[in-house]
XYZ file of C-alpha atoms in Angstrom:
325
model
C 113.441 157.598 145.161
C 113.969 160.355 142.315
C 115.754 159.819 139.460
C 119.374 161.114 138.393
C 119.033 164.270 136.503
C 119.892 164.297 132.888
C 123.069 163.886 131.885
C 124.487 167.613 130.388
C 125.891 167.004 127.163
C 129.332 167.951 127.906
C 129.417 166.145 130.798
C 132.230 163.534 131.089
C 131.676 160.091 128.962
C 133.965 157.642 130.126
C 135.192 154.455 128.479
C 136.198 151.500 130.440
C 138.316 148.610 128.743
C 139.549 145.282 130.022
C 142.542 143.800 127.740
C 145.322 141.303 127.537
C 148.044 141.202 124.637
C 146.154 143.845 122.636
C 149.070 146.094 121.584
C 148.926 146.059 118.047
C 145.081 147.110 118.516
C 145.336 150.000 121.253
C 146.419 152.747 119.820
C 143.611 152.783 116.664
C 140.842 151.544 119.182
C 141.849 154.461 121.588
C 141.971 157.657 118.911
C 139.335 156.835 117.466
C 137.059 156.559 120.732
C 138.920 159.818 121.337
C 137.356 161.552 118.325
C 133.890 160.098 118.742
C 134.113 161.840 122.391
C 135.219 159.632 124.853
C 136.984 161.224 127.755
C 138.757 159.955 130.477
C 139.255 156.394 128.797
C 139.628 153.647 131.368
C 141.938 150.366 130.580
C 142.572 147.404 132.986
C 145.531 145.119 132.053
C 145.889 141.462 133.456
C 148.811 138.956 132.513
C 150.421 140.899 129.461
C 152.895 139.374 127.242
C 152.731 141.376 124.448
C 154.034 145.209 125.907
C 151.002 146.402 125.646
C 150.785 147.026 129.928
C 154.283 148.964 129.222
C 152.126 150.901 126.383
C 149.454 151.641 128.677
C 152.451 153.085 131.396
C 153.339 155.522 128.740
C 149.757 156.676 127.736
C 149.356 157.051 131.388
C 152.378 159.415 132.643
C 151.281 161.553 129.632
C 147.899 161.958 130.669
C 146.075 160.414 127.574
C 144.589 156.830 130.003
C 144.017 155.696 133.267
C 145.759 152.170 133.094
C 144.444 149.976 135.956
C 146.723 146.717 136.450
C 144.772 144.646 137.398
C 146.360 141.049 139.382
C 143.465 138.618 139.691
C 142.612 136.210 142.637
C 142.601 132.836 141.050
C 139.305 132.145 139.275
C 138.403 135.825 139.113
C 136.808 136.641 135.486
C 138.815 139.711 134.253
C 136.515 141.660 132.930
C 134.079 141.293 136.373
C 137.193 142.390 138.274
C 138.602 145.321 135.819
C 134.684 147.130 136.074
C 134.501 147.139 139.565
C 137.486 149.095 139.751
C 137.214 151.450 137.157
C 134.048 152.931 136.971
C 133.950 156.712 137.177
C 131.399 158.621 135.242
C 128.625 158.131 132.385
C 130.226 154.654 131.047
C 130.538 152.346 128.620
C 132.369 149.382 128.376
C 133.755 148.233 125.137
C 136.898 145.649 124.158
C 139.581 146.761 122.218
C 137.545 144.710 119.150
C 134.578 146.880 119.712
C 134.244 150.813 118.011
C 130.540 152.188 118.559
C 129.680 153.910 114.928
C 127.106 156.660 116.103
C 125.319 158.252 113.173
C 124.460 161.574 113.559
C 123.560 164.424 111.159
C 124.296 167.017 114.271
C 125.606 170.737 112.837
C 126.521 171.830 116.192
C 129.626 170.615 116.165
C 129.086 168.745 119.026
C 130.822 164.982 119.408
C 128.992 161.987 118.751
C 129.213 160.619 122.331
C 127.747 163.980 123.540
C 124.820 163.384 120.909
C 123.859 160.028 121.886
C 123.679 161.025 125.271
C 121.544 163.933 124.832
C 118.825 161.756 122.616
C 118.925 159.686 125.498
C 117.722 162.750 128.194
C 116.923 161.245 131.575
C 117.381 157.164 130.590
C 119.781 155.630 132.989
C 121.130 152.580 130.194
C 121.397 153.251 126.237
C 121.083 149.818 124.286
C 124.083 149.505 122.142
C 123.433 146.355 119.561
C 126.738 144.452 117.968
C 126.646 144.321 114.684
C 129.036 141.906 113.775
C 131.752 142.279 111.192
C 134.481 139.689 109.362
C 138.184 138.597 108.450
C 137.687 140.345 104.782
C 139.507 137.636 103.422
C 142.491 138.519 105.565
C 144.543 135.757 106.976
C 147.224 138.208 107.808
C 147.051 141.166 109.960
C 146.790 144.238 107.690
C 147.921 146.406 110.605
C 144.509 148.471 110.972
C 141.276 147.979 111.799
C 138.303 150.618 110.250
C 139.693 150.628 106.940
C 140.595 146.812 106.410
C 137.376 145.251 107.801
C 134.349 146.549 105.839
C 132.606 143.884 105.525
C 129.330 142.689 107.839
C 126.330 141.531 108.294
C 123.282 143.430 106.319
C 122.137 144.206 110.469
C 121.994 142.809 113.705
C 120.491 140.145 113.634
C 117.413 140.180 115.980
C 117.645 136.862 116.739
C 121.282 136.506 118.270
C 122.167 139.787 118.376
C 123.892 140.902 122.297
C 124.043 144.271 123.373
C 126.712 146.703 125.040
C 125.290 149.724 126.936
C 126.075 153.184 128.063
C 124.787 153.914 131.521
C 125.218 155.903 134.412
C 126.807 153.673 136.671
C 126.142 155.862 139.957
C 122.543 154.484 139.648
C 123.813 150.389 139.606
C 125.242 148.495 142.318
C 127.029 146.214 139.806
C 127.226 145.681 135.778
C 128.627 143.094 133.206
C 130.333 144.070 130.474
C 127.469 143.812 128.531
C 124.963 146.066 130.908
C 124.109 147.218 134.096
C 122.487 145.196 136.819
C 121.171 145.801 140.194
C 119.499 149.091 139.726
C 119.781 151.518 142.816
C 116.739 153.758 142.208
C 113.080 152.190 141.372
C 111.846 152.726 138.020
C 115.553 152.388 135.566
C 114.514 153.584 132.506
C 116.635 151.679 129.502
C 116.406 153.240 125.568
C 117.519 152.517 122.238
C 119.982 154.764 120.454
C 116.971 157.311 119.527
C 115.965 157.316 123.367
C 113.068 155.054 122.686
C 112.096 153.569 125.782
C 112.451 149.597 126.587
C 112.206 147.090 128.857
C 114.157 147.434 131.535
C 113.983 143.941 133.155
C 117.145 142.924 131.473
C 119.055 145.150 134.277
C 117.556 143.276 136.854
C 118.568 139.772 138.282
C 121.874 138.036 137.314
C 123.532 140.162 133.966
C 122.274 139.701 130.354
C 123.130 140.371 127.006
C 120.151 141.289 125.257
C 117.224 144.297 125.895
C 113.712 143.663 124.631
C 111.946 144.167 122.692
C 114.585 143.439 120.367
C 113.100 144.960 117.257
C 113.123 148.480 119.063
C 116.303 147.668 120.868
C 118.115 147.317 117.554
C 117.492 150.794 116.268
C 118.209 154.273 116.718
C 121.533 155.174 114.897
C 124.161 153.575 116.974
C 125.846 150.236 117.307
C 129.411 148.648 117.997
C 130.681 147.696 115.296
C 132.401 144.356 116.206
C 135.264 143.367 114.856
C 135.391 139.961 116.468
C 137.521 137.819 113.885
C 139.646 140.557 112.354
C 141.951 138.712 110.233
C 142.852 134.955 110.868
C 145.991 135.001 112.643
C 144.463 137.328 114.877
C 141.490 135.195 115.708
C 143.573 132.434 116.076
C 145.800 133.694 118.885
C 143.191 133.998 120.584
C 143.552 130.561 121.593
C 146.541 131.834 123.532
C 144.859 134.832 125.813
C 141.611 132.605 126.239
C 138.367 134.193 127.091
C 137.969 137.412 129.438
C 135.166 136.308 130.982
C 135.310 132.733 131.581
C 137.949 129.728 130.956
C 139.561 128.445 127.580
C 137.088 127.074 125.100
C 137.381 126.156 121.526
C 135.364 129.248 121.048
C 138.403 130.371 118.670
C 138.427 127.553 116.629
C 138.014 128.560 112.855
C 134.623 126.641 111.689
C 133.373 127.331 115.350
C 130.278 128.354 116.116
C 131.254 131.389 117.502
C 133.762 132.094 114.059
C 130.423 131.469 111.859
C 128.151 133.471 113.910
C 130.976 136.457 113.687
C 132.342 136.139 110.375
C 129.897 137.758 108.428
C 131.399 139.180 105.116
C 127.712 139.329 103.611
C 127.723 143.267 102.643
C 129.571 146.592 102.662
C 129.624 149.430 105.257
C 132.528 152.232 105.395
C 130.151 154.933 107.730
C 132.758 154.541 110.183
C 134.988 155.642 108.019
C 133.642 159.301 107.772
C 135.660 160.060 110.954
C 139.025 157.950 109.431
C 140.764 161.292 108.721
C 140.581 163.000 112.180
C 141.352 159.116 113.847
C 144.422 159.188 111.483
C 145.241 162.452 112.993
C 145.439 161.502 116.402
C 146.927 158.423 115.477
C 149.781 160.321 114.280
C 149.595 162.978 117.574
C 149.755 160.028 120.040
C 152.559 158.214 118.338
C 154.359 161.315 118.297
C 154.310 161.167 122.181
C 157.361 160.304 123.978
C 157.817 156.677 124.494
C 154.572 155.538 122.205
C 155.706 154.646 118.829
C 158.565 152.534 120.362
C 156.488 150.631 122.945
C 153.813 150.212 120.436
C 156.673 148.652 117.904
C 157.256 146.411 120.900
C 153.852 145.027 120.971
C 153.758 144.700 117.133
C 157.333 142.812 117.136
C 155.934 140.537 119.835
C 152.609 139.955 117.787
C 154.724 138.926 114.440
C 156.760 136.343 116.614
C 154.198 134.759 118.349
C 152.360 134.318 115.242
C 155.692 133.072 113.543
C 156.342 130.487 116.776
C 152.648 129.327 117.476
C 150.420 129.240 113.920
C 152.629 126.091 112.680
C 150.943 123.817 109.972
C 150.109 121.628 112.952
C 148.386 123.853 115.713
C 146.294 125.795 112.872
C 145.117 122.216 111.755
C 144.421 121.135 116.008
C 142.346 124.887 115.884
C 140.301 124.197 112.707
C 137.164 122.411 113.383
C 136.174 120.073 110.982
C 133.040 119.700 108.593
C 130.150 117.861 109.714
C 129.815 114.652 107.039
């Protein structure tokens, strides 16, 4: 069986999403994905409290999303179920705590996405490593994402790190949110960020999280920024939404192993950043959209009362793990 041609750079990149009470979160998450390159963007919706599936309805009739609701049979992982419904296109899939920070020193003036893709040529999966960043020293929400949360690890780490991807779905039966699996033509060729080539047994078999060799996998000028704690209200009502891909844990319990592993605050990095002023831009376009600003307000009123009605003394203390003796 040949393999797909090369993508053309201009060719459409999509982004798929799966969320749940994200509202305060979309709008930043979606311009700036917007800027980078990203087009059409992709969002499934299950369960909403917040507004944010109204948001989504507005985005929508304007043309700016697909929104996907997306009812679930009992026991059906969210994220499985949003994917197999959305995919269209070359694809990633990233959650709305997840911004991929491409470098590039490209005069062309072509968009980032459109670069990565290109370095890539004729690889059917790009490894995208997490690097992971933390709170800041925020125990409120500051309101934004890029410019509050600067702080990170030095690098992923080699030995934990997980990976997102960017593939060409066509050429999978089935993916993760994490990567591809189930490869449709013979030889799947998976690369880092620079289009270096790797092993490509991690898109075989039941889905993974990691490509190897890990050292390789790691660089090439691209990773996801992951803003997985954000500030500590936020991480904390995550109790409330429980996990995407699986059932309620105390995974978002501050002293947790997960909230150690992702609250690095060990250095600086703003490179993000370099794209803040055209992201503010489009910020400011899409709230100017009929409908936006108000249904985002709703999201952001709903955020500030949950917070208010559930992060009492008590339930902050039941969602704090304690020090080991």
């Amino acid at each position: 069986m040949t393999a797909a041609p090369a993508p053309d750079p201009k060719t459409p990149v999509a982004l798929v999403s799966s969320m749940r009470n994200e509202g305060i979160h979309l709008l930043e998450w979606l311009a700036y994905h917007r800027v980078i390159g990203f087009d059409p963007v992709v969002i499934c919706t299950n369960d909403c409290d917040d507004g944010s599936d109204l948001l989504l309805d507005c985005l929508a009739a304007l043309g700016v999303v697909t929104h996907l609701p997306n009812p679930l049979s009992p026991g059906t992982p969210p994220q499985a179920s949003g994917i197999a419904r959305a995919m269209a296109h070359l694809v990633a899939h990233l959650d709305s705590d997840e911004f991929l920070n491409i470098a590039t020193d490209d005069t062309s003036g072509a968009d980032p996405v459109q670069t990565l893709t290109a370095r890539a040529e004729d690889a059917h999966a790009i490894a995208l490593p997490w690097r992971m960043f933390g709170d800041n020293g925020h125990r409120t929400w500051p309101g934004e994402t890029l410019p509050a949360f600067t702080a990170c690890e030095p690098a992923p780490d080699p030995a934990t790190v997980k990976f997102k991807s960017l593939f060409r779905f066509r050429d999978f039966a089935s993916a993760s949110d994490h990567m591809p699996t189930q490869p449709r033509i013979d030889a799947p060729l998976a690369v880092n960020a620079a289009g270096e080539p790797l092993s490509s047994a991690a898109l075989h078999g039941p889905p993974r999280s990691r490509y190897k060799p890990v050292e390789t996998a790691i660089r090439g000028g691209a990773v996801v920024n992951h803003y997985a704690t954000r500030s500590t209200d936020v991480f904390l009502l995550k109790n409330d939404r429980g996990r995407g891909m699986g059932p309620p844990s105390d995974k978002y319990h501050l002293g947790s192993k997960w909230h150690a592993r992702a609250n690095r605050n060990d250095v600086q990095d703003r490179t993000i950043l370099a794209r803040w002023p055209e992201v503010a831009a489009e910020l400011t376009r899409l709230r100017a959209l009929p409908g936006v600003a108000k249904a985002e307000s709703t999201c952001c009123d709903w955020f500030a009362a949950t917070t208010t009605r559930r992060l009492t003394t008590a339930t902050i203390a039941r969602w704090t793990k304690k020090a080991a003796a």
